[in-house]
JSON list of C-alpha atoms and ligand atoms in Angstrom, two decimals:
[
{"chain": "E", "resi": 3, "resn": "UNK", "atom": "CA", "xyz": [-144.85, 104.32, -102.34]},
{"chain": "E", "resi": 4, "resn": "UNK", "atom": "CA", "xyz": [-142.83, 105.84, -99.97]},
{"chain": "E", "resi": 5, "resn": "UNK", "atom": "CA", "xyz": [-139.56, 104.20, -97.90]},
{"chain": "E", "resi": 6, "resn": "UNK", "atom": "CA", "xyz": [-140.75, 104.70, -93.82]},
{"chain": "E", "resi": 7, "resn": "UNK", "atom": "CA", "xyz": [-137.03, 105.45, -93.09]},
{"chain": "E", "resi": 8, "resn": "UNK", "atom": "CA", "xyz": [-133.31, 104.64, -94.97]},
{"chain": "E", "resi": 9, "resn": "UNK", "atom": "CA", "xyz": [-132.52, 101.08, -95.18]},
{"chain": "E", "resi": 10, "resn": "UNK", "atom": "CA", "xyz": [-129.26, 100.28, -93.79]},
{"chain": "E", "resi": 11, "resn": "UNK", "atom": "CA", "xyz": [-128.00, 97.19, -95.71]},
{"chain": "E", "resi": 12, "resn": "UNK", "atom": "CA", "xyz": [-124.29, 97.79, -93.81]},
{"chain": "E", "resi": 13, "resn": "UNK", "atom": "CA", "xyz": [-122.80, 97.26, -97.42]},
{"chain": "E", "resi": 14, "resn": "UNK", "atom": "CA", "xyz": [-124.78, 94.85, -98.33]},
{"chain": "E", "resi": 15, "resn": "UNK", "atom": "CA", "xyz": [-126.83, 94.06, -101.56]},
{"chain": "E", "resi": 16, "resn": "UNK", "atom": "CA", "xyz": [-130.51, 92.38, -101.76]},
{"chain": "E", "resi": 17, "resn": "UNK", "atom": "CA", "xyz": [-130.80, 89.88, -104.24]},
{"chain": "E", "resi": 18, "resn": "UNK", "atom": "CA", "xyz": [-133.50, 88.81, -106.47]},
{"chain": "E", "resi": 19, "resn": "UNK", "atom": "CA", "xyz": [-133.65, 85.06, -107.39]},
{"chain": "E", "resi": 20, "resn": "UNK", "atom": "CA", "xyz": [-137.08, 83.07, -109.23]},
{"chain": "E", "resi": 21, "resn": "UNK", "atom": "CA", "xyz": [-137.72, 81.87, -112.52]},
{"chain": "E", "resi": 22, "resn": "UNK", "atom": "CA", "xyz": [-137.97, 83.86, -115.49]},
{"chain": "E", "resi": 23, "resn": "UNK", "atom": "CA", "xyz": [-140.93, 86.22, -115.18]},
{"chain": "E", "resi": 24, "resn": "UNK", "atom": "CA", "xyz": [-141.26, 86.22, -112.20]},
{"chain": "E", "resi": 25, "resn": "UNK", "atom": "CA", "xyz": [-140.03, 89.99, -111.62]},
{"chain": "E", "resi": 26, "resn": "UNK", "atom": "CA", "xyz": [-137.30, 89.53, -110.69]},
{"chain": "E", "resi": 27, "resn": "UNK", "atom": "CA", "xyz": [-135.94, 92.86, -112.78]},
{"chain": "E", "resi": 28, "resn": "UNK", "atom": "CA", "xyz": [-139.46, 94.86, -112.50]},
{"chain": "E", "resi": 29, "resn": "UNK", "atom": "CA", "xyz": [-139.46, 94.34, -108.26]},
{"chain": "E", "resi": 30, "resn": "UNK", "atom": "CA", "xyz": [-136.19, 95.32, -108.41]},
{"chain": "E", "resi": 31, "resn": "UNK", "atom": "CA", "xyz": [-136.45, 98.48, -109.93]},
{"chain": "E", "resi": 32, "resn": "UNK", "atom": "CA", "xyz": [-139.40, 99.08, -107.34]},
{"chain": "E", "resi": 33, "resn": "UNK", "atom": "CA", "xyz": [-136.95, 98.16, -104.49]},
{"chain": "E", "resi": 34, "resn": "UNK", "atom": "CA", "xyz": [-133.96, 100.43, -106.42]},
{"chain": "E", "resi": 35, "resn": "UNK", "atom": "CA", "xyz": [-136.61, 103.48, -106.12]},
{"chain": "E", "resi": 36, "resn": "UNK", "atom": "CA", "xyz": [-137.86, 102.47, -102.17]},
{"chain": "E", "resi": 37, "resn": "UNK", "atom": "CA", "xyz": [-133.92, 102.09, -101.20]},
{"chain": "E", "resi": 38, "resn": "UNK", "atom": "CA", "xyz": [-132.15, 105.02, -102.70]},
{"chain": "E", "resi": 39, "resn": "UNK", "atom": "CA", "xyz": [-129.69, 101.43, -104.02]},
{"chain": "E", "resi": 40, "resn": "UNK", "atom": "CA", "xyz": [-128.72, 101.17, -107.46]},
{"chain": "E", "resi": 41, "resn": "UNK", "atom": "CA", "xyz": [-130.40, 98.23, -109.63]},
{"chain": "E", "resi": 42, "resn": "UNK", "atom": "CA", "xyz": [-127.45, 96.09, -111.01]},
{"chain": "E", "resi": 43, "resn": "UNK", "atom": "CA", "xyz": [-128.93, 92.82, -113.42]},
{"chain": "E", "resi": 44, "resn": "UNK", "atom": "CA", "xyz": [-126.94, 90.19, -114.00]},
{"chain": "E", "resi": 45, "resn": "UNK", "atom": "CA", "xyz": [-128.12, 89.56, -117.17]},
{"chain": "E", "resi": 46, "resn": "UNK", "atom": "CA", "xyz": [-127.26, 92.73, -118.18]},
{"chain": "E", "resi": 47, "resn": "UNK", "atom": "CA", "xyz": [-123.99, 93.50, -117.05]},
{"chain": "E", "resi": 48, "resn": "UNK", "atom": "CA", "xyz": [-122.34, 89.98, -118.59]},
{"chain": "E", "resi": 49, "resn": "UNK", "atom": "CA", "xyz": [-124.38, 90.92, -122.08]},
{"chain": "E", "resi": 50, "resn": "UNK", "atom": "CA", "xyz": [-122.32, 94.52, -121.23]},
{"chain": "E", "resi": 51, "resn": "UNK", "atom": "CA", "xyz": [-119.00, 92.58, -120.30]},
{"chain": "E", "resi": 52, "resn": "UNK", "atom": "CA", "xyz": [-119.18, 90.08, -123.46]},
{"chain": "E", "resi": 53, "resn": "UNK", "atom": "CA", "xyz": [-120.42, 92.55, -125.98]},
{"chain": "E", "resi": 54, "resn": "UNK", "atom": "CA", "xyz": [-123.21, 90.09, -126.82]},
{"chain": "E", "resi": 55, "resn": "UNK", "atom": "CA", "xyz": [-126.66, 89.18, -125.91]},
{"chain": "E", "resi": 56, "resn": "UNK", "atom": "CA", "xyz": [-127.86, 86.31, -123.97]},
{"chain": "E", "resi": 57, "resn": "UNK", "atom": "CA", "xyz": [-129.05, 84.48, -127.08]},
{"chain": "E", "resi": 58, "resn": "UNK", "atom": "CA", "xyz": [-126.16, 84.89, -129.04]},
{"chain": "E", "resi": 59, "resn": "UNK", "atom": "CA", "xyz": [-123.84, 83.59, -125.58]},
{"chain": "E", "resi": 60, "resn": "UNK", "atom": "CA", "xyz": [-126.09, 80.40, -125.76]},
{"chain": "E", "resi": 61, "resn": "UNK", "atom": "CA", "xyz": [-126.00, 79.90, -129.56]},
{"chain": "E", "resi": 62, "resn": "UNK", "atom": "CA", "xyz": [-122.04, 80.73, -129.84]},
{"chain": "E", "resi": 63, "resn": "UNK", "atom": "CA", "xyz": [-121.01, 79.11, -126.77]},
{"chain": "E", "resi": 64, "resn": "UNK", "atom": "CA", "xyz": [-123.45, 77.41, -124.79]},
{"chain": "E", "resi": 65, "resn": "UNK", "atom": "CA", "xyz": [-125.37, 77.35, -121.65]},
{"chain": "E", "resi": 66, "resn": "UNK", "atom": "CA", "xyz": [-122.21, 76.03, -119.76]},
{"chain": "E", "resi": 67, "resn": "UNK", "atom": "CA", "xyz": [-120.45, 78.92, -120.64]},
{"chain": "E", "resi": 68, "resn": "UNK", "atom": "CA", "xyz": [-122.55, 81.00, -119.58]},
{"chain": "E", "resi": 69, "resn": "UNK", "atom": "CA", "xyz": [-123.20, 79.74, -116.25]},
{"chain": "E", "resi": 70, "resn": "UNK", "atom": "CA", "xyz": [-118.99, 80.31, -116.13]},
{"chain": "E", "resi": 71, "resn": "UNK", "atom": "CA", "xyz": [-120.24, 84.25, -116.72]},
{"chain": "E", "resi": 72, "resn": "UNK", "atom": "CA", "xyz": [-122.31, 84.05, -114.11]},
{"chain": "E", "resi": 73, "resn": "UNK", "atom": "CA", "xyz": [-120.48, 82.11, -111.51]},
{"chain": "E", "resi": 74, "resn": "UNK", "atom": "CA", "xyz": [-117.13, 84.45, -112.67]},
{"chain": "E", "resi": 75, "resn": "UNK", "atom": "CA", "xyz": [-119.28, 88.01, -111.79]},
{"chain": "E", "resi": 76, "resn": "UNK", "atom": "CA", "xyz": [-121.00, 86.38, -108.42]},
{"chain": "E", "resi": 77, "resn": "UNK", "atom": "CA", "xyz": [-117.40, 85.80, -106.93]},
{"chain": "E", "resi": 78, "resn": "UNK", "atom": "CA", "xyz": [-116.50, 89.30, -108.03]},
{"chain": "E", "resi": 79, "resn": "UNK", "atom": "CA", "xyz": [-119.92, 90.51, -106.44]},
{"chain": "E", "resi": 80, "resn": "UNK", "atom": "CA", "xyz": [-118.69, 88.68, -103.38]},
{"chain": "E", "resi": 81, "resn": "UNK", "atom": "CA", "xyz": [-115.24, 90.49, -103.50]},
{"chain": "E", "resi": 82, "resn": "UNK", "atom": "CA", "xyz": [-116.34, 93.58, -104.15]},
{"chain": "E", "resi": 83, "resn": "UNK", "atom": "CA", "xyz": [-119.36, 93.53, -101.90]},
{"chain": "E", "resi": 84, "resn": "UNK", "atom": "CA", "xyz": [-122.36, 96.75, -102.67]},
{"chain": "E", "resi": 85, "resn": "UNK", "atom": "CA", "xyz": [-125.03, 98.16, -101.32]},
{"chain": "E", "resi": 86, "resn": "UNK", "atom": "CA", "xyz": [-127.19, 97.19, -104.13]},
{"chain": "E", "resi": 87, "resn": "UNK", "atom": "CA", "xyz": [-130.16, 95.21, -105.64]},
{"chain": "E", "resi": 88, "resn": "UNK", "atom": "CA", "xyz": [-129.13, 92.52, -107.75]},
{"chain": "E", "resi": 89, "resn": "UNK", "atom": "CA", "xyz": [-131.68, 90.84, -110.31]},
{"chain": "E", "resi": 90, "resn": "UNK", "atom": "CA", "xyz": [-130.71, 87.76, -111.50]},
{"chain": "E", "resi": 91, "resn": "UNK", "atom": "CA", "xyz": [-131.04, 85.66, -114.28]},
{"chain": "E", "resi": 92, "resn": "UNK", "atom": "CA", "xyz": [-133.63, 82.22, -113.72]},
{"chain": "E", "resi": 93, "resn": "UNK", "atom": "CA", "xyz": [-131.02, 79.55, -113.48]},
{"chain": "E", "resi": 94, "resn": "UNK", "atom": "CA", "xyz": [-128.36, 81.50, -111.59]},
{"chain": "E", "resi": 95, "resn": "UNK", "atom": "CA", "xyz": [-128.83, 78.80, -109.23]},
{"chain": "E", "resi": 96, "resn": "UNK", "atom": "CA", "xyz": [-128.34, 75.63, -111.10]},
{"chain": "E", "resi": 97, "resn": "UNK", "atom": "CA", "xyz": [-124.22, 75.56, -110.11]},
{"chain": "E", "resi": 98, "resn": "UNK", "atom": "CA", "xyz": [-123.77, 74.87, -106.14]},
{"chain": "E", "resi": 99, "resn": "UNK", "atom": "CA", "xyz": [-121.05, 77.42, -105.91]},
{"chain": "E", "resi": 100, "resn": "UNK", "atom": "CA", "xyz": [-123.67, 80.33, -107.17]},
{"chain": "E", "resi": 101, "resn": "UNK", "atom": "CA", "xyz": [-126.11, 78.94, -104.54]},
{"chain": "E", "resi": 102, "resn": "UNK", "atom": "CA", "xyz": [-123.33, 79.64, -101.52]},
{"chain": "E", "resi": 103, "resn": "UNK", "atom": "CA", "xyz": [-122.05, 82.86, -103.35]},
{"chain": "E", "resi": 104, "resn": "UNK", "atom": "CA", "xyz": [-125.65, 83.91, -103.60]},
{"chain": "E", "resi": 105, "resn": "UNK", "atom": "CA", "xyz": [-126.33, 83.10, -99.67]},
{"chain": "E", "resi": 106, "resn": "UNK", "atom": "CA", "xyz": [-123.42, 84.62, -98.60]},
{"chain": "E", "resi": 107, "resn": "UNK", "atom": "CA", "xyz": [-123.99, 87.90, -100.45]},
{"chain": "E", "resi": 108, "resn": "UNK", "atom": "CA", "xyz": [-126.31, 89.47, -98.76]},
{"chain": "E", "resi": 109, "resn": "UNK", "atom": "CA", "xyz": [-130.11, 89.05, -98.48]},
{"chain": "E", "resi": 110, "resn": "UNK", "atom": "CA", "xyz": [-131.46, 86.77, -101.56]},
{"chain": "E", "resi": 111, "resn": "UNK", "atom": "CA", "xyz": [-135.29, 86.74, -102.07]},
{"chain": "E", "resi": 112, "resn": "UNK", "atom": "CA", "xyz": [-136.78, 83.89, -104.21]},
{"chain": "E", "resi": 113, "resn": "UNK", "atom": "CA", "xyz": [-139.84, 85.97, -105.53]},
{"chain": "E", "resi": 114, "resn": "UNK", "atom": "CA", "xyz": [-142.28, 82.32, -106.18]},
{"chain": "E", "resi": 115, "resn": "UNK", "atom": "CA", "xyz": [-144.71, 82.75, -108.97]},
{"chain": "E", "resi": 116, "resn": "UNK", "atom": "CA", "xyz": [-147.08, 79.78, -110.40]},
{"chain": "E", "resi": 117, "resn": "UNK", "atom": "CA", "xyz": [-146.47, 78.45, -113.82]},
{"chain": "E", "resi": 118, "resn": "UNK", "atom": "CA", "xyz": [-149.38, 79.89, -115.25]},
{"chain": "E", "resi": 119, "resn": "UNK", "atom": "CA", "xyz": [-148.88, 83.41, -114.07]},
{"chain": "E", "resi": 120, "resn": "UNK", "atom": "CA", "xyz": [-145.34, 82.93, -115.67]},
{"chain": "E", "resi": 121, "resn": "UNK", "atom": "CA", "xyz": [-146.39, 81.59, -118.77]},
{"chain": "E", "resi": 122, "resn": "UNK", "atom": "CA", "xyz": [-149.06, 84.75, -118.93]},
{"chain": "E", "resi": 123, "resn": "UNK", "atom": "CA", "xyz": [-146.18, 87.04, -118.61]},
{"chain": "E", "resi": 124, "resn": "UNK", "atom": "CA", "xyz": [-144.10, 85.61, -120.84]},
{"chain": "E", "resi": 125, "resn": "UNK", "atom": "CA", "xyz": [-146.63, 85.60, -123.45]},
{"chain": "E", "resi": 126, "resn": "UNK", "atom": "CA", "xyz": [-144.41, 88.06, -125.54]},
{"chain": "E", "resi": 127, "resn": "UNK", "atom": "CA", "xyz": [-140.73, 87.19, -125.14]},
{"chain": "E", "resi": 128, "resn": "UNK", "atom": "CA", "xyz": [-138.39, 86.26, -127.10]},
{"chain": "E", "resi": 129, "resn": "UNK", "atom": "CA", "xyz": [-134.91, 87.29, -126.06]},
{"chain": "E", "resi": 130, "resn": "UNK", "atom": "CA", "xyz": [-135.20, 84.07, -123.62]},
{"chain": "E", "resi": 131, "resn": "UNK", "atom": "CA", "xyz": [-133.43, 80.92, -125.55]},
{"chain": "E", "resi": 132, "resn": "UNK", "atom": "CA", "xyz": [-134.51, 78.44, -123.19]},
{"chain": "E", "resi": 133, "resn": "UNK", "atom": "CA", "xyz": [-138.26, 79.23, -124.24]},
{"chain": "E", "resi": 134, "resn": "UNK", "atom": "CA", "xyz": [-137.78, 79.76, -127.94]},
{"chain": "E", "resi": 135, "resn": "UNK", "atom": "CA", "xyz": [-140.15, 76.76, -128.34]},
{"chain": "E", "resi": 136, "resn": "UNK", "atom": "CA", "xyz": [-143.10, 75.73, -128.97]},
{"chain": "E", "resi": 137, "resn": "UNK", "atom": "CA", "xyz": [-143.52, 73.32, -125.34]},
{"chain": "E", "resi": 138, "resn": "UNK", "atom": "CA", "xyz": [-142.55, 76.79, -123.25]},
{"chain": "E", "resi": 139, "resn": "UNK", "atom": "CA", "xyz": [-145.21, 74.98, -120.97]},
{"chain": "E", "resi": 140, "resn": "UNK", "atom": "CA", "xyz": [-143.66, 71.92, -119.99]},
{"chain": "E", "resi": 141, "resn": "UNK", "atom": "CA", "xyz": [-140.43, 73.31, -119.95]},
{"chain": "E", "resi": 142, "resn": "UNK", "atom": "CA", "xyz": [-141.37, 75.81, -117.68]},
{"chain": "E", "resi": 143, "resn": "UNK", "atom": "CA", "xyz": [-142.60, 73.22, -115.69]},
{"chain": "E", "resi": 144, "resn": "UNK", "atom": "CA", "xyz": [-139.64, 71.11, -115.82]},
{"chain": "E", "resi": 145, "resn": "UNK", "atom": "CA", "xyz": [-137.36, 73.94, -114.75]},
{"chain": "E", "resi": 146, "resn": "UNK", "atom": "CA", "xyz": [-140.06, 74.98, -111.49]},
{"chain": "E", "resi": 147, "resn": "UNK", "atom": "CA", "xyz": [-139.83, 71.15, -110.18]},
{"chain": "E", "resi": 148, "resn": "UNK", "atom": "CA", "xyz": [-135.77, 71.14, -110.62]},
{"chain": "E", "resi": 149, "resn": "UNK", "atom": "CA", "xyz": [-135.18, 74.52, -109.33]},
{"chain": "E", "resi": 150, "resn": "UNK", "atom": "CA", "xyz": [-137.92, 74.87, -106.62]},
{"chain": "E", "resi": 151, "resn": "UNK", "atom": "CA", "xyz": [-135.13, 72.98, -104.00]},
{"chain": "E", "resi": 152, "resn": "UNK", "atom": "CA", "xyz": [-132.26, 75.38, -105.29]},
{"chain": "E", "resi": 153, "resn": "UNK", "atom": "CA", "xyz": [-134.15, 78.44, -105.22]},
{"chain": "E", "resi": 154, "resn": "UNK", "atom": "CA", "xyz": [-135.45, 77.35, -101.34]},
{"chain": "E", "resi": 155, "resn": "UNK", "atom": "CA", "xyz": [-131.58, 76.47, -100.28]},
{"chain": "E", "resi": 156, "resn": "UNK", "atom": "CA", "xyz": [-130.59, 79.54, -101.68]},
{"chain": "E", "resi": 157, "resn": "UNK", "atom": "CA", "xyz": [-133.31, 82.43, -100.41]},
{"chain": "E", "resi": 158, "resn": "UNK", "atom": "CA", "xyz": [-133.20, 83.58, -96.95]},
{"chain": "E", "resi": 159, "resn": "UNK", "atom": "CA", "xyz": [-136.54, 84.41, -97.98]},
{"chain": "E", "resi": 160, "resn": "UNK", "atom": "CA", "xyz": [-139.39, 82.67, -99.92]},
{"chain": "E", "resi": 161, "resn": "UNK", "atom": "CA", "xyz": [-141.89, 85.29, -101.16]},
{"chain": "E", "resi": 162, "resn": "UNK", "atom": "CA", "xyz": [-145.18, 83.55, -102.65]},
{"chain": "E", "resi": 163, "resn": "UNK", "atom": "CA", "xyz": [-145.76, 86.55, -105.01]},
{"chain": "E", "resi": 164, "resn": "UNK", "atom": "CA", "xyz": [-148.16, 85.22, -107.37]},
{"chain": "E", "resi": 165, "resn": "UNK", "atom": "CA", "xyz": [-150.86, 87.32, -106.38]},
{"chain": "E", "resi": 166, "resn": "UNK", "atom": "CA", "xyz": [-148.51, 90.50, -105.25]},
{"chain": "E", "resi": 167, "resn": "UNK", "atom": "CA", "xyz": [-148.24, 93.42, -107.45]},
{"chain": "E", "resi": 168, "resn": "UNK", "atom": "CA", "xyz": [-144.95, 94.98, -107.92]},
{"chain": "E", "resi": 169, "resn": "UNK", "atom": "CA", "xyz": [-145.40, 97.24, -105.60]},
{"chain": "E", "resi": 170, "resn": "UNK", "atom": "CA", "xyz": [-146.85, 94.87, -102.74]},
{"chain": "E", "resi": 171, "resn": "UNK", "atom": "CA", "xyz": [-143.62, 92.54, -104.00]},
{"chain": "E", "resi": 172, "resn": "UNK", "atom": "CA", "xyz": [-141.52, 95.83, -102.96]},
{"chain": "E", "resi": 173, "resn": "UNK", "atom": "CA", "xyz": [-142.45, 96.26, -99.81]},
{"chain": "E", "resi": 174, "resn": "UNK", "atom": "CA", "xyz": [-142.33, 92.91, -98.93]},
{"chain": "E", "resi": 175, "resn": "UNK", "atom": "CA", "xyz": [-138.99, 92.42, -99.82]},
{"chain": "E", "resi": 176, "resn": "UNK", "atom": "CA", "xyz": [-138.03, 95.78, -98.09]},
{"chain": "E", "resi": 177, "resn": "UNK", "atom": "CA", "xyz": [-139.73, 94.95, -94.64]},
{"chain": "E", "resi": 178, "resn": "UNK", "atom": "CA", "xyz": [-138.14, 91.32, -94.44]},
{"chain": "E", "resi": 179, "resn": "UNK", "atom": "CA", "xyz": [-134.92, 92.98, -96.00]},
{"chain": "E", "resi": 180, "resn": "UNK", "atom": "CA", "xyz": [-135.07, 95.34, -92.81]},
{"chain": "E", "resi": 181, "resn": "UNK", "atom": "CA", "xyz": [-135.47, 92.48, -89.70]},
{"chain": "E", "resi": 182, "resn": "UNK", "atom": "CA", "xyz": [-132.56, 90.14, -91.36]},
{"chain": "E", "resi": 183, "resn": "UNK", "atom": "CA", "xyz": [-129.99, 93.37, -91.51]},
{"chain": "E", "resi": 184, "resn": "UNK", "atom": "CA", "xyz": [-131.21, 94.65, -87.76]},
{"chain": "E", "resi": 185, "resn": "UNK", "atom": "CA", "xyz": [-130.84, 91.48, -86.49]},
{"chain": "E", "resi": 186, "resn": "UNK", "atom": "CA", "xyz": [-127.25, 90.76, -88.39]},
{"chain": "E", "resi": 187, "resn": "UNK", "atom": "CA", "xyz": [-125.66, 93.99, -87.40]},
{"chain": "Q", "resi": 443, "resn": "LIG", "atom": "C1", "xyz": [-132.38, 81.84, -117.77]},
{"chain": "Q", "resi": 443, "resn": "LIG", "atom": "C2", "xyz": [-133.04, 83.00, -117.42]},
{"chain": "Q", "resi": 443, "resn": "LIG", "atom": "C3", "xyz": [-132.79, 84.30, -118.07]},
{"chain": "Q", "resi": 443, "resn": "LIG", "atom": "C4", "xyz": [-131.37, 84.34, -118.66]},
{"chain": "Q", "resi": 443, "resn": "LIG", "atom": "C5", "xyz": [-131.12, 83.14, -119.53]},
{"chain": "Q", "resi": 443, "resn": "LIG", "atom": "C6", "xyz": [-131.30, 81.82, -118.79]},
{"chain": "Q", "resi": 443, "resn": "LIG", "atom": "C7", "xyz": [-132.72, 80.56, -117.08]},
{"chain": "Q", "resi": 443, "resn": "LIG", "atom": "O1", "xyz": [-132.94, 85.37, -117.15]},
{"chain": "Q", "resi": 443, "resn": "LIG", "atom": "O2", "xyz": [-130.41, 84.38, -117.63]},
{"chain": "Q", "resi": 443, "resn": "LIG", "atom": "O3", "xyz": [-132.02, 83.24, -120.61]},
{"chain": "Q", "resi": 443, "resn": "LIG", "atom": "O4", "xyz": [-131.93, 79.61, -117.15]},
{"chain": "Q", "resi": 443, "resn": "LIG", "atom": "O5", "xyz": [-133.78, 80.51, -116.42]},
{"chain": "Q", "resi": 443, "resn": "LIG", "atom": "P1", "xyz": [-134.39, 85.86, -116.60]},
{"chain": "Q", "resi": 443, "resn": "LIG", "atom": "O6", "xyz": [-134.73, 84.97, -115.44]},
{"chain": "Q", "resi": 443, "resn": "LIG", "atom": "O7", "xyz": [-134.12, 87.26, -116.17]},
{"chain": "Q", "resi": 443, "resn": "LIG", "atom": "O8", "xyz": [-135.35, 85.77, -117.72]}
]
C-alpha cells in the first residue's frame, strides 16, 4: 500500500467515528502509515490523562463523566487543531456539542459496519463496559438504531465498510479525505 502523493490536510486532522468494532483504531493506523500523520485515539489519551482505564472511568464515575472527558479533549482538539488521525471512541457522538466539535474538526469518516460483522469482531473483548453482558446483541443493536442519525449528522463521509478490508477502508478514507481538503483550500 503505497500513498500516490503527500496528503495535504492544511493542518487538519481526519477523524474516525462508528461503533465499536468497527475499525475505527485498526483503519486508522492504516491511514497513520498511508499519511506520514500521527494516530492519536481518544480512548487512549483520556485513559493516559486520568491514569485509569475506560472500565474503571465507568465503574468509578460513570458514563456521564466520561462523556465530560471526551467533550473536555474534543474542544482542546479544536483549539489546538493537528494534522492527525483521530480514532474515536463509539459513542463520542451521543452529546450534540461533540457532534459540531467533531464536524468542525476536520474531515470525520463514519466507517458503517453491520451488527453481525461487529458482533464477530467483538467476539473476544472485554475491556468494553457497555458489552460486558450477556445481551451484547441487542445492545449492539440498540446503540446502531440510536446512533445511526448522529453518526450521519456528524460524518462528512459515510463509508459502508462492512465488506472493506482495512486496507480497502484506507484508501477509501484517503481518496475522499483528498477531494474534501482540495476543494476546501
Ligand atoms: C464506547 C466505545 C468505546 C469506549 C467506551 C464507550 C461506546 O470505544 O469509548 O467503552 O459508547 O460505544 P470503541 O468504540 O473504540 O470501542
Amino acid at each position: 500500500m503505497q500513498a500516490p502523493e503527500r496528503l495535504e490536510t492544511y493542518g487538519h486532522p481526519i477523524i474516525l467515528i462508528g461503533l465499536m468494532g468497527c475499525g475505527k483504531t485498526t483503519v486508522g493506523k492504516a491511514l497513520s502509515v498511508l499519511t506520514g500523520m500521527p494516530l492519536l485515539d481518544t480512548d487512549a489519551i483520556i485513559e493516559e490523562h486520568s491514569g485509569r482505564s475506560i472500565s474503571d472511568i465507568f465503574q468509578c464515575f460513570g458514563e456521564a463523566h466520561f462523556r465530560s472527558m471526551e467533550t473536555a479533549l474534543l474542544r482542546y482538539l479544536k483549539q489546538h487543531p493537528t494534522p492527525a488521525i483521530i480514532s474515536t471512541g463509539g459513542g463520542i457522538v451521543v452529546r450534540a456539542e461533540n457532534r459540531k466539535l467533531l464536524h468542525r474538526l476536520g474531515f470525520t469518516v463514519w466507517l458503517d459496519v453491520e451488527v453481525p460483522a461487529l458482533l464477530a469482531r467483538l467476539a473476544r473483548s472485554t475491556t468494553r463496559p457497555l458489552l460486558n453482558r450477556p445481551d451484547r446483541q441487542e445492545v449492539l443493536e440498540r446503540l446502531e438504531a440510536e446512533r445511526r442519525p448522529l453518526y450521519a449528522e456528524t460524518a462528512n463521509l459515510a463509508l459502508p465498510s462492512t465488506h472493506l478490508d482495512v486496507h480497502g477502508a484506507a484508501d477509501c478514507v484517503y481518496a475522499a479525505a483528498k477531494d474534501f481538503f482540495a476543494l476546501r483550500s
